[in-house]
Coordinates of C-alpha atoms in Angstrom, one line a residue:
X354 CA 26.0 -19.8 -41.8
X355 CA 25.5 -17.5 -38.8
X356 CA 24.0 -14.0 -39.1
X357 CA 24.9 -11.4 -36.5
X358 CA 22.2 -9.0 -35.7
X359 CA 23.0 -5.7 -34.1
X360 CA 20.9 -4.2 -31.4
X361 CA 22.1 -0.7 -32.1
X362 CA 19.5 1.9 -32.1
X363 CA 18.7 3.3 -35.5
X364 CA 18.4 7.0 -35.7
X365 CA 15.4 8.2 -37.6
X366 CA 16.2 11.0 -40.1
X367 CA 13.2 13.0 -38.8
X368 CA 13.7 16.2 -36.7
X369 CA 11.8 16.9 -33.6
X370 CA 10.2 20.2 -32.9
X371 CA 13.2 21.0 -30.8
X372 CA 15.4 20.6 -33.9
X373 CA 13.2 21.8 -36.7
X374 CA 13.8 25.5 -36.1
X375 CA 17.5 25.0 -36.8
X376 CA 16.7 23.9 -40.4
X377 CA 17.2 26.6 -43.1
X378 CA 13.9 28.2 -43.9
X379 CA 13.0 28.6 -47.6
X380 CA 12.4 32.1 -48.9
X381 CA 9.0 31.0 -50.0
X382 CA 8.0 30.1 -46.4
X383 CA 9.2 33.6 -45.3
X384 CA 7.2 35.3 -48.0
X385 CA 4.0 33.3 -47.1
X386 CA 4.2 34.4 -43.4
X387 CA 1.0 36.0 -42.0
X388 CA 1.8 38.7 -39.6
X389 CA -0.5 38.9 -36.6
X390 CA -0.8 35.1 -36.2
X391 CA -0.1 34.0 -32.6
X392 CA 3.3 32.2 -32.3
X393 CA 3.0 28.7 -30.9
X394 CA 6.3 27.0 -31.6
X395 CA 10.0 27.7 -31.9
X396 CA 9.8 27.3 -35.7
X397 CA 7.0 29.9 -36.0
X398 CA 9.1 32.2 -33.7
X399 CA 12.1 31.9 -36.0
X400 CA 10.0 32.5 -39.1
X401 CA 8.4 35.6 -37.5
X402 CA 11.8 36.9 -36.3
X403 CA 13.4 36.5 -39.8
X404 CA 10.5 38.4 -41.4
X405 CA 10.7 41.1 -38.8
X406 CA 14.5 41.4 -39.4
X407 CA 13.9 41.7 -43.1
X408 CA 11.9 44.9 -42.5
X409 CA 14.7 46.5 -40.5
X410 CA 17.8 48.4 -41.6
X411 CA 19.9 45.4 -40.7
X412 CA 20.3 43.0 -43.7
X413 CA 21.7 39.5 -43.3
X414 CA 24.2 38.9 -46.1
X415 CA 23.5 35.1 -46.1
X416 CA 20.7 33.3 -44.2
X417 CA 21.6 33.6 -40.5
X418 CA 22.2 30.7 -38.1
X419 CA 19.8 30.4 -35.3
X420 CA 21.7 30.5 -32.0
X421 CA 18.9 30.4 -29.5
X422 CA 15.1 30.5 -29.3
X423 CA 13.3 30.9 -26.0
X424 CA 9.8 31.6 -24.8
X425 CA 10.3 34.0 -21.9
X426 CA 8.7 37.1 -20.2
X427 CA 9.3 40.5 -21.6
X428 CA 11.1 41.4 -18.3
X429 CA 13.6 38.5 -19.0
X430 CA 13.9 39.6 -22.7
X431 CA 14.7 43.2 -21.7
X432 CA 17.4 42.0 -19.3
X433 CA 19.0 40.0 -22.1
X434 CA 18.8 42.8 -24.7
X435 CA 19.1 46.0 -22.7
X436 CA 21.7 48.3 -24.1
X437 CA 21.7 52.1 -24.4
X438 CA 19.4 53.2 -27.2
X439 CA 17.2 50.1 -27.1
X440 CA 13.4 50.9 -26.9
X441 CA 12.1 50.1 -23.4
X442 CA 8.3 49.6 -24.1
X443 CA 7.1 50.8 -20.7
X444 CA 3.4 50.4 -21.8
X445 CA 3.7 46.5 -22.1
X446 CA 3.3 44.5 -18.9
X447 CA 6.6 42.8 -17.9
X448 CA 4.9 39.4 -17.6
X449 CA 3.9 39.5 -21.3
X450 CA 5.2 36.3 -23.0
X451 CA 7.6 36.8 -25.8
X452 CA 9.7 34.7 -28.1
X453 CA 13.4 35.7 -27.9
X454 CA 15.4 34.6 -31.0
X455 CA 19.1 35.1 -31.5
X456 CA 20.7 34.9 -35.0
X457 CA 24.4 34.8 -35.9
X458 CA 25.6 35.9 -39.3
X459 CA 27.1 38.5 -41.4
X460 CA 25.1 41.8 -41.3
X461 CA 25.0 45.0 -43.3
X462 CA 23.5 48.2 -41.8
X463 CA 21.7 50.3 -44.4
X464 CA 21.1 54.1 -44.3
X465 CA 18.0 55.2 -42.5
X466 CA 16.1 56.5 -45.5
X467 CA 16.1 55.8 -49.3
X468 CA 18.0 58.5 -51.2
X469 CA 20.5 59.2 -48.4
X470 CA 24.0 58.9 -49.9
X471 CA 25.9 57.9 -46.8
X472 CA 28.4 55.2 -47.3
X473 CA 27.3 52.3 -45.1
X474 CA 29.7 50.7 -42.7
X475 CA 31.4 47.5 -43.8
X476 CA 29.5 44.2 -43.1
X477 CA 30.3 42.6 -39.8
X478 CA 30.0 39.2 -38.2
X479 CA 27.9 39.1 -35.1
X480 CA 24.5 38.4 -33.6
X481 CA 21.1 40.0 -33.7
X482 CA 18.2 39.4 -31.4
X483 CA 14.5 39.7 -32.0
X484 CA 11.9 39.5 -29.3
X485 CA 8.3 39.3 -30.5
X486 CA 5.2 39.1 -28.4
X487 CA 3.7 35.5 -28.4
X488 CA 0.3 37.0 -29.3
X489 CA 2.1 38.6 -32.3
X490 CA 0.2 41.9 -31.7
X491 CA 2.8 44.2 -33.1
X492 CA 5.1 44.4 -30.0
X493 CA 8.6 43.5 -31.0
X494 CA 12.2 44.7 -31.0
X495 CA 15.5 43.9 -32.7
X496 CA 19.1 44.8 -32.0
X497 CA 22.7 43.8 -31.6
X498 CA 23.6 41.2 -28.9
X499 CA 26.6 39.4 -27.7
X500 CA 26.7 36.0 -29.4
X501 CA 27.5 34.3 -26.0
X502 CA 24.2 35.4 -24.4
X503 CA 22.1 32.6 -22.9

């Protein structure tokens, strides 16, 4: 009786830090987020960005897919996100480190204030970006972005 042993590499079911931020984030994790805590990883950046998006007029219909997460300078983030109407934040040094997160999903824009009876536009498929200062000191922005941005 001969036994054959394979030398194939066995893939561990564990995710590295480079993959963990792609995992769906439970609502309880989002609710437990502490604003103002410095952001030290891609997963923390995704959580902070999801929380920030939840406070905007743009609602994700289903949990969005993470397309990209990068730690870059504010100058780089502004180049990626610059479109007419986007806040420029001239009082922040361009070398400030920020996390730039791009989400893809189905989005619904809500009226600017409660009580306004404007019919919202239909939901749309697309991408939203969030940049948030690494120090998480309140400097952040969100907006629409081309899903092919890198």
